Coordinates of C-alpha atoms and ligand atoms in Angstrom, one line a residue:
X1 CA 0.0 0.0 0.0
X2 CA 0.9 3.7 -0.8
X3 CA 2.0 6.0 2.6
X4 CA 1.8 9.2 1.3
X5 CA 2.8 10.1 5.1
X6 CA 6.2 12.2 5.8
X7 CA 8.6 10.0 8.5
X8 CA 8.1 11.5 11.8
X9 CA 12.1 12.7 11.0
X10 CA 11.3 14.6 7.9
X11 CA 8.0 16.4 9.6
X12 CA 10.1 17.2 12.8
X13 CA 12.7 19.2 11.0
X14 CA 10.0 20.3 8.4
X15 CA 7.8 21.7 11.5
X16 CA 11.2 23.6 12.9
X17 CA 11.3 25.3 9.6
X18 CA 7.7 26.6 9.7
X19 CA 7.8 28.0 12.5
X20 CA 10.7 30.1 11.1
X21 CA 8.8 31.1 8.3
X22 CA 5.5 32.1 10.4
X23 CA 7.4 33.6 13.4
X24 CA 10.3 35.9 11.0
X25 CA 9.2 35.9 8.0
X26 CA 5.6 35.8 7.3
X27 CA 5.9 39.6 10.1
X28 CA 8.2 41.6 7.9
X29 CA 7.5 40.3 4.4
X30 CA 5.4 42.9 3.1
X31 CA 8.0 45.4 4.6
X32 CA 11.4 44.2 2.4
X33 CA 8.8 44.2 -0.1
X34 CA 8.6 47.8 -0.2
X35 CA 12.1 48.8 0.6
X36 CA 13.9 46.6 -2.1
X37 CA 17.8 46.2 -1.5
X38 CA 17.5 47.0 2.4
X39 CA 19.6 44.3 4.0
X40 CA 16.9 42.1 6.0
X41 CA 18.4 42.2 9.4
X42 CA 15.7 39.5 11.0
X43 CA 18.3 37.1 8.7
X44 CA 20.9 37.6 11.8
X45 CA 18.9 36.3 13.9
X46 CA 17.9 33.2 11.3
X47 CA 21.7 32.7 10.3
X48 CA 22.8 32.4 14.4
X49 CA 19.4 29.6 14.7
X50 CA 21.1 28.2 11.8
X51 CA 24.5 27.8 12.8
X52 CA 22.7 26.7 16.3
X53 CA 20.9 23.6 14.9
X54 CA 24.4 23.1 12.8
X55 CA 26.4 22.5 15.8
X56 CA 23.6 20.3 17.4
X57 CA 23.5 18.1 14.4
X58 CA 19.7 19.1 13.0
X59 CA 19.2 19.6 10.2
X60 CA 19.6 23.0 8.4
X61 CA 16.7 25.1 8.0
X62 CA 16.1 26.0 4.4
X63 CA 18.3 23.1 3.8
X64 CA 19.6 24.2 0.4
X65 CA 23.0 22.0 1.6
X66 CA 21.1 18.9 1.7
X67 CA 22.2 17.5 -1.0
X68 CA 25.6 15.6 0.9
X69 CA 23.9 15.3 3.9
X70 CA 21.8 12.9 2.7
X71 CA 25.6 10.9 2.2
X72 CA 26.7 11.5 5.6
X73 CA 23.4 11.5 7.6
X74 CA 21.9 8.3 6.2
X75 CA 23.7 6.2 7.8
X76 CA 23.5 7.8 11.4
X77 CA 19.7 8.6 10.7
X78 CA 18.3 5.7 8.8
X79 CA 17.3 2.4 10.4
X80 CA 18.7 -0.8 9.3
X81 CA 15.3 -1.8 8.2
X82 CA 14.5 1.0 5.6
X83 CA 18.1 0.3 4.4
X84 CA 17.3 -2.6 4.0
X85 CA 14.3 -2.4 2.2
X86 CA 16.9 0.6 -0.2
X87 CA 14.7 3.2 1.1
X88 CA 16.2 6.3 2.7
X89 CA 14.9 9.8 3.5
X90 CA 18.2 12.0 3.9
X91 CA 19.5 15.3 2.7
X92 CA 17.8 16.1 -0.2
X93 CA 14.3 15.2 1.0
X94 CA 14.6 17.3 4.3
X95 CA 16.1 19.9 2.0
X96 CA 12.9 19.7 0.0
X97 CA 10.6 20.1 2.6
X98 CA 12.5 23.1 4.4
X99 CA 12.6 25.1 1.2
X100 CA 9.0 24.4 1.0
X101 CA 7.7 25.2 4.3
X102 CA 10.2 28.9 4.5
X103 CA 8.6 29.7 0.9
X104 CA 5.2 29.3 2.6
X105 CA 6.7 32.3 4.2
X106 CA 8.5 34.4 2.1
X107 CA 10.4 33.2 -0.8
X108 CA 12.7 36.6 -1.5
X109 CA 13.6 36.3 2.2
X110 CA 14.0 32.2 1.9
X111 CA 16.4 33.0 -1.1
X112 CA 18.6 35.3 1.4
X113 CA 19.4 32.6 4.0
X114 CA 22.8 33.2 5.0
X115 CA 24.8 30.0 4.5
X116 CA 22.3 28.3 2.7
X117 CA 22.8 29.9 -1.5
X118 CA 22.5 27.6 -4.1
X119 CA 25.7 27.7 -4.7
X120 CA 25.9 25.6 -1.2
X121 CA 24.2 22.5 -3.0
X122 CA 27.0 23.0 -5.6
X123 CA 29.4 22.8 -3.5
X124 CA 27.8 19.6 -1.6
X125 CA 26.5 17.7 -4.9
X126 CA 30.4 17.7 -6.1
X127 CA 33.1 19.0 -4.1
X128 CA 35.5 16.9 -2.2
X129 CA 35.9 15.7 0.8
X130 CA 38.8 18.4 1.6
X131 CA 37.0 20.8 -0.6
X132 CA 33.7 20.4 1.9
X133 CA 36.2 21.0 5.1
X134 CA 37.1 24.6 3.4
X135 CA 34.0 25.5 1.7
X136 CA 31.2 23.6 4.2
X137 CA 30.4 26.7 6.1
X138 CA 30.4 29.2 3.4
X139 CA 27.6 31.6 1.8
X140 CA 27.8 30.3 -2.0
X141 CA 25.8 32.1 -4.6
X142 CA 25.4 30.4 -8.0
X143 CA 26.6 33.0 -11.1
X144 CA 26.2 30.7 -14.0
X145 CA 23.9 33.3 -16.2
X146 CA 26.0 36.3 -18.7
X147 CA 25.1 38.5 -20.6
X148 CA 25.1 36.9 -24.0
X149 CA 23.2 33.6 -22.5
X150 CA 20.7 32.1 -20.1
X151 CA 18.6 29.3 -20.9
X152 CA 21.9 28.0 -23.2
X153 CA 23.8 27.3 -20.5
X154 CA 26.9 25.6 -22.7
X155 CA 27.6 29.4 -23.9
X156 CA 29.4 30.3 -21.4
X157 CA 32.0 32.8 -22.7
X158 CA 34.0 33.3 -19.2
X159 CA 36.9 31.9 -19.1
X160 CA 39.4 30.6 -16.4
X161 CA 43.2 30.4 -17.0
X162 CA 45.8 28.5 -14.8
X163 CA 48.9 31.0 -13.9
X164 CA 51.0 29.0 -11.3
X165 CA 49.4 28.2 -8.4
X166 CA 46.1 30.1 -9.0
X167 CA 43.3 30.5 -11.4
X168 CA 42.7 33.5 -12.9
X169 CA 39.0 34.5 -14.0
X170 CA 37.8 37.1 -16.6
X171 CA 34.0 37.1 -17.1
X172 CA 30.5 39.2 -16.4
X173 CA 27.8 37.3 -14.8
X174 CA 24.1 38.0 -14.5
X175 CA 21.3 38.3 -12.4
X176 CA 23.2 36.4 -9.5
X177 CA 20.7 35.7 -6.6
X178 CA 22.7 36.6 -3.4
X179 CA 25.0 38.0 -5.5
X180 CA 26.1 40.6 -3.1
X181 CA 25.7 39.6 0.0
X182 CA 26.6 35.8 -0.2
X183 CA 31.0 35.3 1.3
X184 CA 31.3 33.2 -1.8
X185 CA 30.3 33.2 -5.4
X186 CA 30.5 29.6 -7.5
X187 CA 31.4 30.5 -11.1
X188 CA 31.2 28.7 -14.1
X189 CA 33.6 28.8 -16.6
X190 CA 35.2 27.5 -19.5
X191 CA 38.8 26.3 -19.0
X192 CA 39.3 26.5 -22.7
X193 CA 36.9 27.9 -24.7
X194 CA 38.2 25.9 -27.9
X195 CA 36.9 22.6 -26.2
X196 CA 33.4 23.6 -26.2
X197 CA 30.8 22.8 -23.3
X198 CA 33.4 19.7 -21.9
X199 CA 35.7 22.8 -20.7
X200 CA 32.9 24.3 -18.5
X201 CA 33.6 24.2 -15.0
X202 CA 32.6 25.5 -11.5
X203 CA 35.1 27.6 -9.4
X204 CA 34.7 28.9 -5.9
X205 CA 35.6 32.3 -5.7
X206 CA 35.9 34.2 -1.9
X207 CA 33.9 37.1 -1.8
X208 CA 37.2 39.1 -1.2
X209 CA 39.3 37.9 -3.6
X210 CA 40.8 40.5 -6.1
X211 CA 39.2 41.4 -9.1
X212 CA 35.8 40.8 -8.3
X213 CA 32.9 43.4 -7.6
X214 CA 29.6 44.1 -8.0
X215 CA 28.7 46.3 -10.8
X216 CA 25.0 46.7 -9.8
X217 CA 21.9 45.3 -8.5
X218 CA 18.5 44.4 -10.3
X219 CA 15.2 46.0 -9.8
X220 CA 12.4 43.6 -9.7
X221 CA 8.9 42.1 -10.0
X222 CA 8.6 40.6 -7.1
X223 CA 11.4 38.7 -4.6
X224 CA 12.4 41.8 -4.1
X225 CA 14.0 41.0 -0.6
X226 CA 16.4 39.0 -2.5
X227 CA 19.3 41.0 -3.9
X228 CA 20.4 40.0 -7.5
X229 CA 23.6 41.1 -8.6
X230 CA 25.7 41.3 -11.8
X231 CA 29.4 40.5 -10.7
X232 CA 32.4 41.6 -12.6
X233 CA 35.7 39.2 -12.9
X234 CA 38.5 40.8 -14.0
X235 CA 41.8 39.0 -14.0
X236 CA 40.5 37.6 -10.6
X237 CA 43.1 35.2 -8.6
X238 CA 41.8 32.3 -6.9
X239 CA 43.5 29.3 -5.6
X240 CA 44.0 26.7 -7.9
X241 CA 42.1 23.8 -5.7
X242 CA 39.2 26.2 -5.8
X243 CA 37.6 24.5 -8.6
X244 CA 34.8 21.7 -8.1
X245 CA 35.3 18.6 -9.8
X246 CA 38.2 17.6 -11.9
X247 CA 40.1 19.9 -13.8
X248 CA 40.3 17.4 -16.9
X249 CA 38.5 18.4 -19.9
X250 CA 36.4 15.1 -20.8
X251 CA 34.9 15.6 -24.4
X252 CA 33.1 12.3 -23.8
X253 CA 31.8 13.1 -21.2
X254 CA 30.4 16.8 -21.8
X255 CA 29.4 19.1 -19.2
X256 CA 27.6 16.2 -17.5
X257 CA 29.7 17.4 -14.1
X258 CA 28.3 20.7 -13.6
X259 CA 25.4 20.0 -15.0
X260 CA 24.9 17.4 -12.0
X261 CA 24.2 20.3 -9.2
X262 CA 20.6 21.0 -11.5
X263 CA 19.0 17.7 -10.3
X264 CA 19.7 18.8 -6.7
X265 CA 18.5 22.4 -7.0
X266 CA 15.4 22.5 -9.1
X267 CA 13.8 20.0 -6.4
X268 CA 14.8 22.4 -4.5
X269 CA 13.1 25.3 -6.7
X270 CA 10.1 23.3 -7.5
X271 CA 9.9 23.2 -3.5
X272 CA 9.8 26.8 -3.4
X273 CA 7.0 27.2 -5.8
X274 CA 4.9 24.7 -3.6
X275 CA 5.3 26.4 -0.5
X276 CA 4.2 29.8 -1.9
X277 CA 1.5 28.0 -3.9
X278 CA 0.5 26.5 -0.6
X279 CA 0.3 30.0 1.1
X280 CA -1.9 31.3 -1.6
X281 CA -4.2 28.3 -1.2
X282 CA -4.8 29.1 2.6
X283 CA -5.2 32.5 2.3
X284 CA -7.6 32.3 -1.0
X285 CA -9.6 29.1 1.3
X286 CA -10.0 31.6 4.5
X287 CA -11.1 34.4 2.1
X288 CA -14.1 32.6 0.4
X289 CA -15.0 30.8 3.9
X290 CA -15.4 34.2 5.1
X291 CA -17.5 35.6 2.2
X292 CA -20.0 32.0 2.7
X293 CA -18.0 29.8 -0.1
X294 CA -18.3 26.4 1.3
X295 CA -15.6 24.2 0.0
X296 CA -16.7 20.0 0.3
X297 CA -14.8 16.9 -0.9
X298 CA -17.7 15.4 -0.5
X299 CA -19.6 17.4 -3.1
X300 CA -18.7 16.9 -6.8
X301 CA -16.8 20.0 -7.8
X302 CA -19.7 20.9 -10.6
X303 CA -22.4 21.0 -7.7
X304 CA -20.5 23.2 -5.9
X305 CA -20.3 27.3 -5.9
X306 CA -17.8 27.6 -8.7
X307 CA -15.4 29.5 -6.7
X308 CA -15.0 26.2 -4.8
X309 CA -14.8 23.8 -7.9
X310 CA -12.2 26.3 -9.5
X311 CA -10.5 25.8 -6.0
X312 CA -10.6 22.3 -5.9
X313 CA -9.1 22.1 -9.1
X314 CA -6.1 24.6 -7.8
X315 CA -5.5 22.1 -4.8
X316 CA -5.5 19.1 -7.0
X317 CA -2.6 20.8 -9.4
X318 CA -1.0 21.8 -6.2
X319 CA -0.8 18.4 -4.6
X320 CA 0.2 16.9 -8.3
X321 CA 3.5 19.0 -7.8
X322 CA 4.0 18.2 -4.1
X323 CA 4.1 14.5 -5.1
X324 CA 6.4 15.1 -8.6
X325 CA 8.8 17.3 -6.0
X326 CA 8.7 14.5 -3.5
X327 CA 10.1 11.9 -6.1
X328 CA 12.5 13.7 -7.6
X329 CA 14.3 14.4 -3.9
X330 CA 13.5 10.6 -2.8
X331 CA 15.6 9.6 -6.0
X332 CA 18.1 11.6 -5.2
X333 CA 18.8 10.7 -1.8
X334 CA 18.4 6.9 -3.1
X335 CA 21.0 8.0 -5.5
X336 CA 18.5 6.9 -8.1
X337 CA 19.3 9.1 -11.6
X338 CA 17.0 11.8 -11.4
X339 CA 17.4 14.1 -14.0
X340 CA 13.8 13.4 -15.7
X341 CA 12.1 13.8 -12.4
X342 CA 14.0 16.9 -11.5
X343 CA 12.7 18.9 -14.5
X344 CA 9.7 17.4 -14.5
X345 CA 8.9 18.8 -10.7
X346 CA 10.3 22.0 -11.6
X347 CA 8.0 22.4 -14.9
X348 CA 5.4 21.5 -13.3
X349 CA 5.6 23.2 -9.8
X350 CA 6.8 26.4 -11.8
X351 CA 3.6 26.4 -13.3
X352 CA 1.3 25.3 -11.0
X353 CA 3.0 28.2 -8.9
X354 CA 2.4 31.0 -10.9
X355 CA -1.3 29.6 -12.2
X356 CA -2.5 29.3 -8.4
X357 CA -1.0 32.2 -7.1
X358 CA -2.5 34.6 -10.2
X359 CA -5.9 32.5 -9.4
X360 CA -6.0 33.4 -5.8
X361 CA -5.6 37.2 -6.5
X362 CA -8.5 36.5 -9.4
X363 CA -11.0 35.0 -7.3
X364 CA -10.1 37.1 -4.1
X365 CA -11.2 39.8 -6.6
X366 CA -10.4 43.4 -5.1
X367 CA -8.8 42.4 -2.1
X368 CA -6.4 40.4 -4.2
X369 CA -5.2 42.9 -6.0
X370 CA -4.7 45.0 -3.2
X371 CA -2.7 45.2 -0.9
X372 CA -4.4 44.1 1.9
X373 CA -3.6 40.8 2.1
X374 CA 0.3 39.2 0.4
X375 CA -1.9 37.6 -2.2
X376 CA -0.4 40.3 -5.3
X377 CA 2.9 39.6 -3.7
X378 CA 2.7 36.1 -4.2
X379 CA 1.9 36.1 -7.6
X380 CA 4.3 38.7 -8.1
X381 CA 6.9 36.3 -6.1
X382 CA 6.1 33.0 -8.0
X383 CA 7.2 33.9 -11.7
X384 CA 10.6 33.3 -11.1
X385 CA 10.5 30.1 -9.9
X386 CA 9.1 29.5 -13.4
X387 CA 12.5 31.0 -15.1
X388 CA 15.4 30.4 -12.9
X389 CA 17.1 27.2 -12.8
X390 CA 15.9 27.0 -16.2
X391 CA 12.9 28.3 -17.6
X392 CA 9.3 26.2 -17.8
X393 CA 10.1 25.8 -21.8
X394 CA 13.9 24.1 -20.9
X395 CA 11.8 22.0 -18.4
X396 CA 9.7 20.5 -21.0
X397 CA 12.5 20.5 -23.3
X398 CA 14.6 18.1 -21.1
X399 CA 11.8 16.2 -20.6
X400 CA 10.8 15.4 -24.2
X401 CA 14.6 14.6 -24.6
X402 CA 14.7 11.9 -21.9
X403 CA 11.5 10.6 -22.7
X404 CA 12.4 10.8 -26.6
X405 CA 15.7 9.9 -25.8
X406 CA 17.4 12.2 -27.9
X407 CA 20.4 14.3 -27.6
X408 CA 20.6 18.3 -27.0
X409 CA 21.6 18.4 -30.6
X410 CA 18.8 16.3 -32.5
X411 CA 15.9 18.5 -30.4
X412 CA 16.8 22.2 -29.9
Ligands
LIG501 C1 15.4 37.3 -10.1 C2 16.4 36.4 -10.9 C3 17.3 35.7 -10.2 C4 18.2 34.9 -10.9 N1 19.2 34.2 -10.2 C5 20.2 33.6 -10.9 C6 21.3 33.0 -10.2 O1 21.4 33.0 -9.0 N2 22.3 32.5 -11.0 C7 22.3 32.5 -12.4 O2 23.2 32.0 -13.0 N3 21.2 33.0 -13.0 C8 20.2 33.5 -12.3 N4 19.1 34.1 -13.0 C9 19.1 34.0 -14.5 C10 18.1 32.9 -14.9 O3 18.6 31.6 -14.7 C11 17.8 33.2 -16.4 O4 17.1 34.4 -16.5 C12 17.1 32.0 -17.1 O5 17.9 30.9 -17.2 C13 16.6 32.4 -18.5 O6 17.6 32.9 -19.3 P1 17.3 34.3 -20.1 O7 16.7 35.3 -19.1 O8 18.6 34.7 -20.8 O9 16.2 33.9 -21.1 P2 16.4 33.3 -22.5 O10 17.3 32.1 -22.4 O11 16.8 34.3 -23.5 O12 15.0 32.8 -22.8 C14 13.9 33.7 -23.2 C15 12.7 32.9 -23.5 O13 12.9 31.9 -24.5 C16 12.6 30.6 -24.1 N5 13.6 29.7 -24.7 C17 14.9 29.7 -24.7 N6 15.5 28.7 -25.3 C18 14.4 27.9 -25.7 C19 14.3 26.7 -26.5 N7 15.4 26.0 -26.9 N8 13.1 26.2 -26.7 C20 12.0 26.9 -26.3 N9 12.0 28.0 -25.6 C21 13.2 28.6 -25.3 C22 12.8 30.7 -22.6 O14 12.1 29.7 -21.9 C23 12.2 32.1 -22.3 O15 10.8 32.0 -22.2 C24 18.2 34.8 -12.3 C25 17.2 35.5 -13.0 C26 16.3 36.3 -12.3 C27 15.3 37.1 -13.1

């Protein structure tokens, strides 16, 4: 039989995070919504918690590093039984559900987690063992976007050359979330641009290290307690052992490597579309309880007010993306290949997101649009969970490719 049921060790941690999101967030979101760029200073408070449940051994809040925990923490966490049966819920899973349940909050302040970029599931989907002692405790933002590219992630024109005992970078990067407040910034780059997409690889650079600085920072739609950045690197030093992964250019074997971290991080994303989907969904069922909507499961959804069958209908899409999320970070910490799933929960969530968010504001009807209640924000919030990471169209294009099974070149 099917137990659609969290473990007790997933809804524990899970819990922990919500009431993060209801106690600090959910109180000052509308107000870094208003005053884009301010640094949200309720994050000190969230970063020391943080680093608190670090040291005790719980897990992380928005758990964006889950993706080696679920390595290292299996073994102490799982019981011999599940092993057994080859079932484990670890990192990735508990990752999941934190990045859901702080989204449910505020996603622009979830995205500006100190210590928890998505650069940090980089950094824990490849980097080495010494690599994790230097880098485990760092603020990693993810710059992979430049101005020439974005959904074509193989066009990456920065390049990284090797002078002695340091690599030297030269590059613009885009829109980077965290950009400027994150200590460290992963970089992808091509270690020789005549090689093509096989040369591409990720680099940790310090935020201090010379050479790099940010040029300026994005005004927004919405998330607008996240800062995004575009980062300059000219002729910046970092040490040579600051790059993830080998340093051997594999033709064979493409860009597979950095191309890795995406089935650890658009769970993640997917996650975040689900938690604020989820918030919109409470707020849009408490708004038509209050105006007499009754809402039954009992009821088919054509006998009912149509307000409530058009909610119904929201709920089911929602849940359909819960479960699509919940696979793809189940595979992943059964170190099942995931890549299908991955896009799949992102494509889907990212547009179940932005559909049942836009919904709510519709059928809240004035009060939606206003500001009154963080329905507007929402919807305003949830569009980017639909483009970064890859957009909704790259979704579906990896998708048809794996189900098709044919290569980037044979379907563009
Ligand atoms: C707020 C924000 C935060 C971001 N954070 C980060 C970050 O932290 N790090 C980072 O590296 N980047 C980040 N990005 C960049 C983001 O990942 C890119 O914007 C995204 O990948 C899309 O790239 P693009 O904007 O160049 O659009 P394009 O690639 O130019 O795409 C434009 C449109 O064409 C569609 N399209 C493109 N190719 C195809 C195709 N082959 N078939 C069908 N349709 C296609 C796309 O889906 C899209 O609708 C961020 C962006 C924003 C807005």
């Amino acid at each position: 039989m099917i137990n659609l049921e969290l473990p007790k060790k997933l809804r524990a941690s899970a819990n922990q995070a919500h009431q993060v999101a209801a106690q600090i967030f959910r109180p000052v979101s509308r107000k870094y919504d208003l005053s884009e760029h301010d640094y949200p200073v309720e994050l000190d408070t969230m970063a020391a918690m943080v680093e608190g449940l670090a040291d005790s051994g719980t897990q992380d809040i928005s758990g964006a590093t889950g993706g080696r925990k679920s390595e290292k923490g299996d073994g102490e966490e799982t019981s011999h039984a599940t092993e057994l049966l080859g079932n484990s819920n670890g990192g990735n899973m508990s990752a999941l559900l934190n990045a859901l349940e702080t989204s449910w909050g505020d996603v622009g302040l979830m995205l500006s987690i100190p210590y928890q970029g998505l650069g940090n599931a980089a950094i824990a989907a490849v980097a080495t063992d010494e690599q994790l002692e230097r880098f485990g405790k760092v603020w990693a933002a993810m710059a992979i976007t430049e101005p020439s590219f974005g959904s074509d992630s193989a066009a990456v024109t920065t390049t990284a050359t090797l002078d002695g005992d340091e690599w030297v970078l030269n590059g613009t990067k885009i829109f980077v979330t965290a950009g400027s407040r994150a200590t460290h910034i992963v970089v992808w780059a091509s270690v020789d641009r005549s090689k093509g997409r096989a040369a591409i690889k990720s680099f940790v650079v310090p935020r201090d290290a010379p050479g790099l600085s940010v040029a300026r920072l994005e005004h927004k739609l919405g998330i607008k307690a996240s800062d995004t950045a575009e980062l300059r690197l000219e002729d910046c030093r970092i040490p040579k052992d600051n790059i993830l992964g080998s340093p051997e250019v594999n033709v064979e074997k493409g860009f597979a490597g950095v191309m890795q971290t995406f089935d650890n991080t658009r769970p993640l994303v997917a996650a975040m579309a689900i938690g604020v989907g989820r918030a919109a969904l409470e707020e849009l069922r408490r708004i038509l309880t209050e105006a007499g909507v009754e809402i039954s499961y009992d009821i088919p959804a054509m006998n009912q007010h149509a307000a409530a069958a058009e909610f119904l209908r929201l709920e089911a899409d929602w849940e359909a993306a819960y479960l699509l999320a919940l696979r793809a970070g189940w595979m992943a910490d059964n170190k099942k290949p995931n890549s299908l799933e991955a896009s799949m929960s992102k494509a889907k969530a990212g547009r179940m997101g932005t559909d049942v968010t836009l919904k709510a504001v519709e059928l809240a009807g004035a009060l939606g649009y206003s500001q009154r209640t963080l329905l507007e924000k929402w919807s305003r919030d949830s569009k980017i969970l639909d483009i970064f990471e890859g957009t909704q169209q790259i979704q579906q294009l990896i998708v048809a490719r794996r189900v098709l099974e044919l290569t980037s070149t044979e379907l563009k």
